[in-house]
mmCIF file of N, CA and C in Angstrom:
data_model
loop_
_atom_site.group_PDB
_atom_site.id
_atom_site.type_symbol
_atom_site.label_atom_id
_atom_site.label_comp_id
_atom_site.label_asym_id
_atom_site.label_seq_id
_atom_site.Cartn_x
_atom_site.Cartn_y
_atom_site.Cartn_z
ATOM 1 N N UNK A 1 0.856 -1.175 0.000
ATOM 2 C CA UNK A 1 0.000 0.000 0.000
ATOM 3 C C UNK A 1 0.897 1.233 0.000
ATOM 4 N N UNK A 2 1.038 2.095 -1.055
ATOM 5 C CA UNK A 2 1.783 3.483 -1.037
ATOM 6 C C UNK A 2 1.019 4.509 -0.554
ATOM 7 N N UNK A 3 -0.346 4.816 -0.776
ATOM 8 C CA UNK A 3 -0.982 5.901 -0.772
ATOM 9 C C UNK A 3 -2.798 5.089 -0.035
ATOM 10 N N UNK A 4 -2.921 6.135 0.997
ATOM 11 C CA UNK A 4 -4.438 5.700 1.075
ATOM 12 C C UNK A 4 -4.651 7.499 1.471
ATOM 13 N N UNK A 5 -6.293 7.687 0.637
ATOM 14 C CA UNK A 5 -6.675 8.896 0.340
ATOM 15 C C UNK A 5 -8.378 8.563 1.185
ATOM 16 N N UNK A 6 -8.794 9.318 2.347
ATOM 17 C CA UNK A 6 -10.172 9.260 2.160
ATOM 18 C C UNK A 6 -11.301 10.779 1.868
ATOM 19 N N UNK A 7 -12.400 10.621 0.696
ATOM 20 C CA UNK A 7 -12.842 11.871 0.886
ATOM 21 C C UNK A 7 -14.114 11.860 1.007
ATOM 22 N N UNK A 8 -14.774 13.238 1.610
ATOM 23 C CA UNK A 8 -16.470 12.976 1.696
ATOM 24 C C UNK A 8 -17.214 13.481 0.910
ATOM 25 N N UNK A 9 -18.049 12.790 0.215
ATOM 26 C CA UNK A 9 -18.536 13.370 -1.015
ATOM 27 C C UNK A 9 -19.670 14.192 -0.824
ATOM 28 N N UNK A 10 -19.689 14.867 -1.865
ATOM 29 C CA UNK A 10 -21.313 16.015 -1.694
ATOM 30 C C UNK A 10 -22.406 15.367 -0.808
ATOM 31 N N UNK A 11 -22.804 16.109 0.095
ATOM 32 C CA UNK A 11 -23.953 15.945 1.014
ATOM 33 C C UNK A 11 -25.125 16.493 0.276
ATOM 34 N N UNK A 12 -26.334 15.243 0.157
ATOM 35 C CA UNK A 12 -27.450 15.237 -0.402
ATOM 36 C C UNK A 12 -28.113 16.711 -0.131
ATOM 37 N N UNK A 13 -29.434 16.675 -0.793
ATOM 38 C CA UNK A 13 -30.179 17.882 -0.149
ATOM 39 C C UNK A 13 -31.100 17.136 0.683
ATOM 40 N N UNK A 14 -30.979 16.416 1.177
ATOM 41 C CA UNK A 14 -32.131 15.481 1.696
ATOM 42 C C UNK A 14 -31.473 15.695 3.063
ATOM 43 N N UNK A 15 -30.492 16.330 3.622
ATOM 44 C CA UNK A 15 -29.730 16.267 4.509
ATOM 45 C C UNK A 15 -29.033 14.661 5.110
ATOM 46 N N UNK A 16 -28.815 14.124 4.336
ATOM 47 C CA UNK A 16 -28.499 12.649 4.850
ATOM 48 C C UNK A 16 -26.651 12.891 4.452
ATOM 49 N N UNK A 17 -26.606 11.372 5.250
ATOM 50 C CA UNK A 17 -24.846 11.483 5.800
ATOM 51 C C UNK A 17 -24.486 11.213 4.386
ATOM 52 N N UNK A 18 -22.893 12.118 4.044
ATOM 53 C CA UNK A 18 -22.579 11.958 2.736
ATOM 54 C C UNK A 18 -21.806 10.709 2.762
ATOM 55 N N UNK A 19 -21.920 10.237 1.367
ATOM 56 C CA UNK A 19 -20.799 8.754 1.103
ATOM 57 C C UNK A 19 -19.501 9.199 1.504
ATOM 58 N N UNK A 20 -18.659 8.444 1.501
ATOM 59 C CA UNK A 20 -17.571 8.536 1.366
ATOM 60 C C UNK A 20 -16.536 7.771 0.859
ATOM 61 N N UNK A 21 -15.322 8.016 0.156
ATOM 62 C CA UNK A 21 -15.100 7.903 -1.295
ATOM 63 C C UNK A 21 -13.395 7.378 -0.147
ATOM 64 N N UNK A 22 -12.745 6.116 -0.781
ATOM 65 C CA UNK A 22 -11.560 5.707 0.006
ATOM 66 C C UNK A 22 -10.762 5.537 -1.643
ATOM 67 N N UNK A 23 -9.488 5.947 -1.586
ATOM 68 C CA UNK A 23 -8.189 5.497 -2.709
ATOM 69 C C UNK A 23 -7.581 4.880 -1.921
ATOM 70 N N UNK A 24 -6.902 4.183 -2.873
ATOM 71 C CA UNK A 24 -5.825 3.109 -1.885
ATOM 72 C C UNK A 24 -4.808 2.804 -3.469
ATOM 73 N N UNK A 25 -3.980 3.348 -2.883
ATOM 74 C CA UNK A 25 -2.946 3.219 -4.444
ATOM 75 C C UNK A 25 -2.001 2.154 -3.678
ATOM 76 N N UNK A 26 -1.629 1.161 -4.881
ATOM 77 C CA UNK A 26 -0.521 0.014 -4.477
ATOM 78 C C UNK A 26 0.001 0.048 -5.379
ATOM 79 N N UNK A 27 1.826 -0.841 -5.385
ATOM 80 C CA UNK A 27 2.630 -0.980 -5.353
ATOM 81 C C UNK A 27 3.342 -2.438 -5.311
ATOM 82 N N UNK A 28 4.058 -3.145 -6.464
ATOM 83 C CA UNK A 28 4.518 -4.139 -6.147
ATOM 84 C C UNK A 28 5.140 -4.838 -7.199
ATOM 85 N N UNK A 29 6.080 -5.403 -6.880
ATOM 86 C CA UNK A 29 6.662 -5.863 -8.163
ATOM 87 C C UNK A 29 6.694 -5.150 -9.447
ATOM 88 N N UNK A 30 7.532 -3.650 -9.498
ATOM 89 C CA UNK A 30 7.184 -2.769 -10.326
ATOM 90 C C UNK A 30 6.296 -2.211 -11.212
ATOM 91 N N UNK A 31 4.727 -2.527 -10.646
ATOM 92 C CA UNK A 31 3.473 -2.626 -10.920
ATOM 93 C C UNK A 31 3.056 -1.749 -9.970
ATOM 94 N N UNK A 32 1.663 -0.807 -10.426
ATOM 95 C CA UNK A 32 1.509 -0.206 -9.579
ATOM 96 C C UNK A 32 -0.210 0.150 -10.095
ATOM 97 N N UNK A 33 -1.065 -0.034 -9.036
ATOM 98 C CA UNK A 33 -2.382 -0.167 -9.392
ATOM 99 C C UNK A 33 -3.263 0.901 -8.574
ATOM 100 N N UNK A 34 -4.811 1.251 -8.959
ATOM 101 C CA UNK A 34 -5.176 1.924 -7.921
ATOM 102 C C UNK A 34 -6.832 1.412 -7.947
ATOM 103 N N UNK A 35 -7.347 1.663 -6.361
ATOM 104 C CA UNK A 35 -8.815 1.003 -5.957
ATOM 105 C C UNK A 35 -9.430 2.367 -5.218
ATOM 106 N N UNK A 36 -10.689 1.896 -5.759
ATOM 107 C CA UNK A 36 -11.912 2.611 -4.881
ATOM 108 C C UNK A 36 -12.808 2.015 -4.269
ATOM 109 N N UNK A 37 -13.056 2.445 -3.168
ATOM 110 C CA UNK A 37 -14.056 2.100 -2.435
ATOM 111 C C UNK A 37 -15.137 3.196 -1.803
ATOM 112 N N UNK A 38 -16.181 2.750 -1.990
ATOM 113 C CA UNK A 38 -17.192 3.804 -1.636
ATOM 114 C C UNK A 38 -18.716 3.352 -0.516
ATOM 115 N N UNK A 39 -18.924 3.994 0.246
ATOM 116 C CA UNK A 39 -19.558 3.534 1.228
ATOM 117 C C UNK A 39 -20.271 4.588 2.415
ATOM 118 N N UNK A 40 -21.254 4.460 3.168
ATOM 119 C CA UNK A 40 -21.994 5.743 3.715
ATOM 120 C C UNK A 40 -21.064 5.447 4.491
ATOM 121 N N UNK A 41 -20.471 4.672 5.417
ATOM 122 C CA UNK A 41 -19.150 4.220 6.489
ATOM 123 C C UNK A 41 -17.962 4.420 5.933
ATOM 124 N N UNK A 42 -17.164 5.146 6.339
ATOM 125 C CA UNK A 42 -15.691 5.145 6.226
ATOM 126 C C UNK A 42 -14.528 4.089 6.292
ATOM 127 N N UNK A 43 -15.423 3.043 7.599
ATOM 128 C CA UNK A 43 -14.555 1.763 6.969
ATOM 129 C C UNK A 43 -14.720 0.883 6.328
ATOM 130 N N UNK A 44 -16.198 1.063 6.053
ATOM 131 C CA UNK A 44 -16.689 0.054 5.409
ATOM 132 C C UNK A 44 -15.828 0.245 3.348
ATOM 133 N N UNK A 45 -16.031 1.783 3.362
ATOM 134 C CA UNK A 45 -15.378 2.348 1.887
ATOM 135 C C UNK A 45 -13.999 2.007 2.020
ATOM 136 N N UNK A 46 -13.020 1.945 2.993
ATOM 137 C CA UNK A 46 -11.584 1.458 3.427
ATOM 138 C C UNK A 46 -11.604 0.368 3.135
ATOM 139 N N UNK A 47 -12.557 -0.720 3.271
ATOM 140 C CA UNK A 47 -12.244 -2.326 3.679
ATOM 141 C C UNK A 47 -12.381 -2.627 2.052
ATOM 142 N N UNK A 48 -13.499 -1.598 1.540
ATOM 143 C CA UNK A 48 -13.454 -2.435 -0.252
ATOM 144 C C UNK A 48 -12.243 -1.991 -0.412
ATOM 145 N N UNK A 49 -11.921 -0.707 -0.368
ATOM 146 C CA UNK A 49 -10.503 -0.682 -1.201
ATOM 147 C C UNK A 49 -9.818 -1.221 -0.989
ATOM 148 N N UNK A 50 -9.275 -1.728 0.434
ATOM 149 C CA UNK A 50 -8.471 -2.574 0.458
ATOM 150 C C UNK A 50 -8.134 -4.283 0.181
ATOM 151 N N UNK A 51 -8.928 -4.148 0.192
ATOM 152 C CA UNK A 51 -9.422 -6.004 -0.332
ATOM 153 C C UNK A 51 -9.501 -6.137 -1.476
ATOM 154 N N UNK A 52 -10.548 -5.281 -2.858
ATOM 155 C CA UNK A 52 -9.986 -5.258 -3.928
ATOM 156 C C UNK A 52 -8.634 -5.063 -4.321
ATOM 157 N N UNK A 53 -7.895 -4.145 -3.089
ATOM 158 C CA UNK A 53 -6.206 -3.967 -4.324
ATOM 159 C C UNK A 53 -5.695 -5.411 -3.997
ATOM 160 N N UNK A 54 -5.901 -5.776 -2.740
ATOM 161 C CA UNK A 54 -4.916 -7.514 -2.161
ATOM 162 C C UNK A 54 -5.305 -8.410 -3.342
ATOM 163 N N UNK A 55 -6.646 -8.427 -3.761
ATOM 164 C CA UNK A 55 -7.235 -9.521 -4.795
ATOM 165 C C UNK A 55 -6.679 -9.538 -5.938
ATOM 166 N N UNK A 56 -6.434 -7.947 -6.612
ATOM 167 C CA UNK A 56 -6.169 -7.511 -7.731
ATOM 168 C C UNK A 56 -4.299 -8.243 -7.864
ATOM 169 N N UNK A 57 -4.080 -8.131 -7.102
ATOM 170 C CA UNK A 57 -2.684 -8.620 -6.807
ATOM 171 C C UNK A 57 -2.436 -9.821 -6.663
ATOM 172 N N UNK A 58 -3.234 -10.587 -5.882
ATOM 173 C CA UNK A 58 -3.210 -12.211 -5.897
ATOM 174 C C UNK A 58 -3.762 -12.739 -6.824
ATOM 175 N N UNK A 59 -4.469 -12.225 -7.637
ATOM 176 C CA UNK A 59 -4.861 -12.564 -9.207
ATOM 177 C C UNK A 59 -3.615 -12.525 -9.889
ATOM 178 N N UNK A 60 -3.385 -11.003 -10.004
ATOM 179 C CA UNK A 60 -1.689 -11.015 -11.037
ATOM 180 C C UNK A 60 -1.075 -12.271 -10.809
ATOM 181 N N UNK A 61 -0.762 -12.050 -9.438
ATOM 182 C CA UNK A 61 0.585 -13.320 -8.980
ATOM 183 C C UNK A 61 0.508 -14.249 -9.570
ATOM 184 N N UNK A 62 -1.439 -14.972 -8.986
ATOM 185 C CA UNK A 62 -1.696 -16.267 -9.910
ATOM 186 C C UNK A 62 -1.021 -16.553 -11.264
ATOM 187 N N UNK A 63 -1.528 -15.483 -11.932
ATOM 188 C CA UNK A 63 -1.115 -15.216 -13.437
ATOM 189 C C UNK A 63 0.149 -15.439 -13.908
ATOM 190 N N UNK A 64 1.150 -14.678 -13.342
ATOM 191 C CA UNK A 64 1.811 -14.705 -13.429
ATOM 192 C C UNK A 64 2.822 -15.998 -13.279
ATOM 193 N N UNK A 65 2.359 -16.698 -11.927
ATOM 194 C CA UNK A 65 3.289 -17.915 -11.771
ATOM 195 C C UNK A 65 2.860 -19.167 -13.025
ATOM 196 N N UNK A 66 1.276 -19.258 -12.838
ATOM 197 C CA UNK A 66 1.086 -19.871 -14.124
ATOM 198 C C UNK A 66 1.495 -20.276 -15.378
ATOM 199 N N UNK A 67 1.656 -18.315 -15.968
ATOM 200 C CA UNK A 67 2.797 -18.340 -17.283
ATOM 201 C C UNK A 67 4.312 -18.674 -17.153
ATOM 202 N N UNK A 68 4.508 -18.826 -15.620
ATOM 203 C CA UNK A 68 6.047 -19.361 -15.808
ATOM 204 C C UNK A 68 6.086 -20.927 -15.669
ATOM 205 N N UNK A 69 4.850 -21.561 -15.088
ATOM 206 C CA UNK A 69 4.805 -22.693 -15.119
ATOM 207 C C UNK A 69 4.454 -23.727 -16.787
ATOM 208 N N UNK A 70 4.028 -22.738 -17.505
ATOM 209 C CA UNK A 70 3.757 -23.470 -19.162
ATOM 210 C C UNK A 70 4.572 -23.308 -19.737
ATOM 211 N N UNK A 71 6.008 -22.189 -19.293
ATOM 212 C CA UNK A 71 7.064 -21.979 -20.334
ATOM 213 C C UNK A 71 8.090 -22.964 -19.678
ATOM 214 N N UNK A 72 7.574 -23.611 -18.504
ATOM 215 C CA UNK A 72 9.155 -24.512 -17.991
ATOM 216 C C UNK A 72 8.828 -26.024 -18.338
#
């Protein structure tokens, strides 16, 4: 994880609690990706972002070891 950003987005006219908007920029293996998460909870918008970037990454990996496993 290099960067985590959280912001609160426009408050309705309805007066209700605004969403809120989480970045989570990663980093890894000279790859570098970025996630959003969005949610009326702050951690709840934290927990997607963060779980999508881990996934997004353990997918690559998959991928990645795979293609080294059909070229050996």
């Amino acid at each position: 994880l290099e960067h985590y950003d959280l912001h609160a987005m426009k408050v309705s006219e309805k007066g209700s609690q605004a969403p809120v908007r989480v970045v989570c920029e990663f980093a890894a293996n000279g790859d570098r990706w970025t996630t959003t998460g969005i949610s009326d909870a702050s951690t709840e918008a934290g927990l997607k972002a963060l779980v999508d970037g881990l996934q997004w990454f353990l997918y690559q990996e998959k991928c990645c070891n795979l293609h080294k496993e059909k070229a050996a």
